Short mmCIF file of C-alpha atoms in Angstrom, two decimals:
data_model
loop_
_atom_site.label_atom_id
_atom_site.label_comp_id
_atom_site.label_asym_id
_atom_site.label_seq_id
_atom_site.Cartn_x
_atom_site.Cartn_y
_atom_site.Cartn_z
CA LEU A 1404 -32.89 4.88 160.43
CA ALA A 1405 -35.44 7.49 159.36
CA ARG A 1406 -32.77 9.96 158.18
CA PRO A 1407 -31.08 7.61 155.68
CA LYS A 1408 -34.50 6.52 154.39
CA SER A 1409 -35.60 10.13 153.95
CA PHE A 1410 -32.28 11.01 152.27
CA CYS A 1411 -32.56 8.06 149.84
CA GLY A 1412 -36.16 8.96 149.00
CA THR A 1413 -35.23 12.58 148.35
CA LEU A 1414 -32.24 11.52 146.27
CA PHE A 1415 -34.45 9.18 144.23
CA TYR A 1416 -36.95 11.97 143.45
CA LEU A 1417 -34.14 14.40 142.57
CA CYS A 1418 -32.64 11.83 140.17
CA TRP A 1419 -36.07 11.21 138.64
CA LEU A 1420 -36.64 14.95 138.17
CA PHE A 1421 -33.15 15.35 136.70
CA CYS A 1422 -33.89 12.59 134.16
CA LEU A 1423 -37.21 14.20 133.21
CA ILE A 1424 -35.38 17.44 132.45
CA LEU A 1425 -32.22 15.94 130.94
CA ILE A 1426 -33.82 13.59 128.41
CA PRO A 1427 -35.73 16.31 126.50
CA LEU A 1428 -32.71 18.64 126.65
CA THR A 1429 -30.39 16.04 125.14
CA ARG A 1430 -32.76 15.81 122.19
CA VAL A 1431 -32.42 19.56 121.66
CA ILE A 1432 -28.69 19.80 122.38
CA THR A 1433 -27.38 16.86 120.35
CA ALA A 1434 -26.13 17.99 116.98
CA GLU A 1435 -27.34 15.70 114.25
CA GLN A 1436 -25.43 15.83 110.99
CA PRO A 1437 -27.40 16.72 107.88
CA THR A 1438 -28.19 13.82 105.57
CA PRO A 1439 -28.73 13.74 101.81
CA ALA A 1440 -32.13 15.16 100.98
CA GLN A 1441 -34.62 12.43 100.16
CA ASP A 1442 -36.49 14.74 97.81
CA PRO A 1443 -34.33 17.55 96.36
CA GLN A 1444 -37.42 19.07 94.69
CA ALA A 1445 -39.08 19.49 98.10
CA VAL A 1446 -35.96 21.26 99.40
CA ALA A 1447 -36.13 23.65 96.43
CA THR A 1448 -39.53 24.92 97.63
CA LEU A 1449 -38.23 25.86 101.11
CA PRO A 1450 -37.23 29.46 101.95
CA LEU A 1451 -33.51 28.73 101.66
CA LEU A 1452 -30.82 30.16 99.39
CA ARG A 1453 -29.73 27.59 96.80
CA LEU A 1454 -26.69 27.67 94.55
CA GLU A 1455 -29.05 27.80 91.57
CA ASP A 1456 -30.47 31.07 93.01
CA LEU A 1457 -26.99 32.50 92.47
CA ASP A 1458 -26.91 31.17 88.87
CA LEU A 1459 -24.45 28.44 89.83
CA PRO A 1460 -24.89 24.77 89.03
CA ASP A 1461 -26.47 23.21 92.08
CA ASN A 1462 -25.50 20.01 93.81
CA PRO A 1463 -27.67 17.15 92.55
CA LEU A 1464 -28.07 15.90 96.12
CA PRO A 1465 -28.04 18.66 98.77
CA TRP A 1466 -27.53 17.85 102.45
CA PHE A 1467 -30.53 18.83 104.49
CA ARG A 1468 -31.79 18.71 108.07
CA ARG A 1469 -35.02 19.96 109.66
CA GLN A 1470 -35.72 20.29 113.38
CA SER A 1471 -38.69 21.71 115.19
CA SER A 1472 -39.58 22.61 118.74
CA ILE A 1473 -42.23 24.62 120.51
CA LEU A 1474 -40.13 27.80 120.30
CA ALA A 1475 -38.56 27.57 116.83
CA SER A 1476 -38.14 25.49 113.72
CA ALA A 1477 -34.71 25.09 112.16
CA LEU A 1478 -33.61 24.25 108.62
CA GLU A 1479 -30.05 23.48 107.60
CA LEU A 1480 -28.81 23.07 104.03
CA GLU A 1481 -25.37 22.31 102.60
CA GLU A 1482 -24.51 22.44 98.90
CA THR A 1483 -21.16 22.16 97.12
CA THR A 1484 -20.28 22.39 93.46
CA ASP A 1485 -17.08 23.13 91.55
CA GLY A 1486 -15.23 24.27 94.68
CA ILE A 1487 -18.03 26.62 95.75
CA SER A 1488 -19.80 25.74 98.97
CA LEU A 1489 -22.89 27.16 100.62
CA THR A 1490 -24.01 26.19 104.11
CA GLN A 1491 -26.90 27.82 105.89
CA LYS A 1492 -28.98 27.56 109.01
CA ARG A 1493 -32.38 29.17 109.30
CA TRP A 1494 -34.40 29.55 112.47
CA ASP A 1495 -38.03 30.64 112.29
CA CYS A 1496 -38.85 31.62 115.87
CA ARG A 1497 -42.25 31.88 117.47
CA PHE A 1498 -41.21 34.85 119.66
CA GLY A 1499 -38.80 37.76 119.23
CA TRP A 1500 -36.95 36.94 122.44
CA VAL A 1501 -36.10 33.49 121.02
CA ALA A 1502 -34.59 35.14 117.93
CA ASP A 1503 -32.67 37.51 120.25
CA GLN A 1504 -31.28 34.52 122.13
CA ILE A 1505 -30.27 32.67 118.95
CA VAL A 1506 -28.45 35.77 117.68
CA ALA A 1507 -26.70 36.31 121.03
CA ASP A 1508 -25.67 32.64 121.30
CA THR A 1509 -24.41 32.57 117.70
CA LEU A 1510 -22.36 35.75 118.11
CA ALA A 1511 -20.90 34.47 121.39
CA SER A 1512 -20.03 31.02 120.06
CA TYR A 1513 -18.15 32.39 117.04
CA GLU A 1514 -16.61 35.39 118.81
CA ARG A 1515 -13.20 33.82 119.30
CA TYR A 1516 -12.40 32.38 115.86
CA MET A 1517 -14.89 34.09 113.56
CA PRO A 1518 -15.74 37.53 115.00
CA TYR A 1519 -18.75 39.02 113.26
CA THR A 1520 -18.93 42.76 112.69
CA PRO A 1521 -22.23 44.65 112.40
CA ALA A 1522 -23.20 45.62 108.85
CA ASP A 1523 -26.00 47.58 107.23
CA LEU A 1524 -27.38 45.14 104.65
CA GLY A 1525 -31.03 46.18 104.72
CA PHE A 1526 -32.22 43.69 107.36
CA ASP A 1527 -33.37 44.38 110.93
CA GLN A 1528 -29.92 43.24 112.08
CA SER A 1529 -26.98 41.86 110.14
CA TRP A 1530 -23.37 40.90 110.74
CA THR A 1531 -20.59 39.82 108.40
CA TYR A 1532 -17.29 38.01 108.63
CA THR A 1533 -14.65 37.49 105.95
CA SER A 1534 -11.63 35.29 106.57
CA ASP A 1535 -8.14 35.89 105.16
CA SER A 1536 -8.75 33.02 102.73
CA GLY A 1537 -11.89 34.69 101.29
CA PHE A 1538 -14.48 32.65 103.18
CA HIS A 1539 -17.62 34.73 103.92
CA SER A 1540 -20.26 34.41 106.58
CA LEU A 1541 -23.43 36.37 107.19
CA LEU A 1542 -25.72 36.42 110.20
CA LEU A 1543 -29.08 38.01 109.39
CA ARG A 1544 -32.14 38.76 111.45
CA GLN A 1545 -35.44 39.90 109.98
CA GLY A 1546 -38.31 39.90 112.46
CA ASN A 1547 -38.45 36.50 114.13
CA THR A 1548 -36.26 34.82 111.50
CA VAL A 1549 -32.51 34.32 111.93
CA VAL A 1550 -30.29 33.04 109.10
CA GLN A 1551 -26.61 32.16 109.20
CA LEU A 1552 -24.84 31.63 105.87
CA TYR A 1553 -21.32 30.39 105.10
CA CYS A 1554 -20.15 30.72 101.53
CA SER A 1555 -16.99 30.81 99.49
CA LEU A 1556 -18.59 33.70 97.54
CA ASP A 1557 -19.21 37.26 98.72
CA LEU A 1558 -22.98 37.46 99.26
CA THR A 1559 -22.98 41.18 100.12
CA THR A 1560 -23.02 42.49 96.54
CA PRO A 1561 -26.31 44.27 95.73
CA ASP A 1562 -27.37 41.63 93.17
CA ARG A 1563 -26.64 38.69 95.49
CA LEU A 1564 -28.29 40.41 98.46
CA GLU A 1565 -31.46 40.85 96.41
CA ARG A 1566 -31.38 37.19 95.34
CA LEU A 1567 -30.71 36.17 98.94
CA ARG A 1568 -33.62 38.28 100.23
CA ASN A 1569 -35.97 36.79 97.61
CA ALA A 1570 -34.85 33.17 98.14
CA LEU A 1571 -35.10 33.47 101.94
CA GLU A 1572 -38.45 35.27 101.62
CA LEU A 1573 -37.29 38.06 103.93
CA ALA A 1574 -39.08 41.32 103.21
CA SER A 1575 -37.05 44.45 103.89
#
């Protein structure tokens, strides 16, 4: 009788420990969809590239999401106007190894259908991808900041790279 009781007690504590670990992880892992920004003017002050930074009419109501944890804070912004779309994710990491992990995970997750190639764009690290249909994506790392951009425009022209660097507040 002691063995089943000991087994049940151990199983109970293992389940309890599993729940203590799983509940916080599900908060981090679940992907929430961006929602319309409550205050578009507040979004304009964030270090994100906006369509207006590229001299394009901006979306009157951008889609925005902010998340924060002990290791990094994340911003996500989506804008669309006149058939031009811009989606970006920005991670400001507390440590360099967190930025390394975000870059590695991003490259691995897109490796199959959107393989990035290394590029020299004047950042610590940068990668580009261009689809057959003209869709462009950039993955940039400057210090402890990682930014991933998807755009229907080529952002690698010298003028757009300078605007991108200024809007994202990434010193070269």
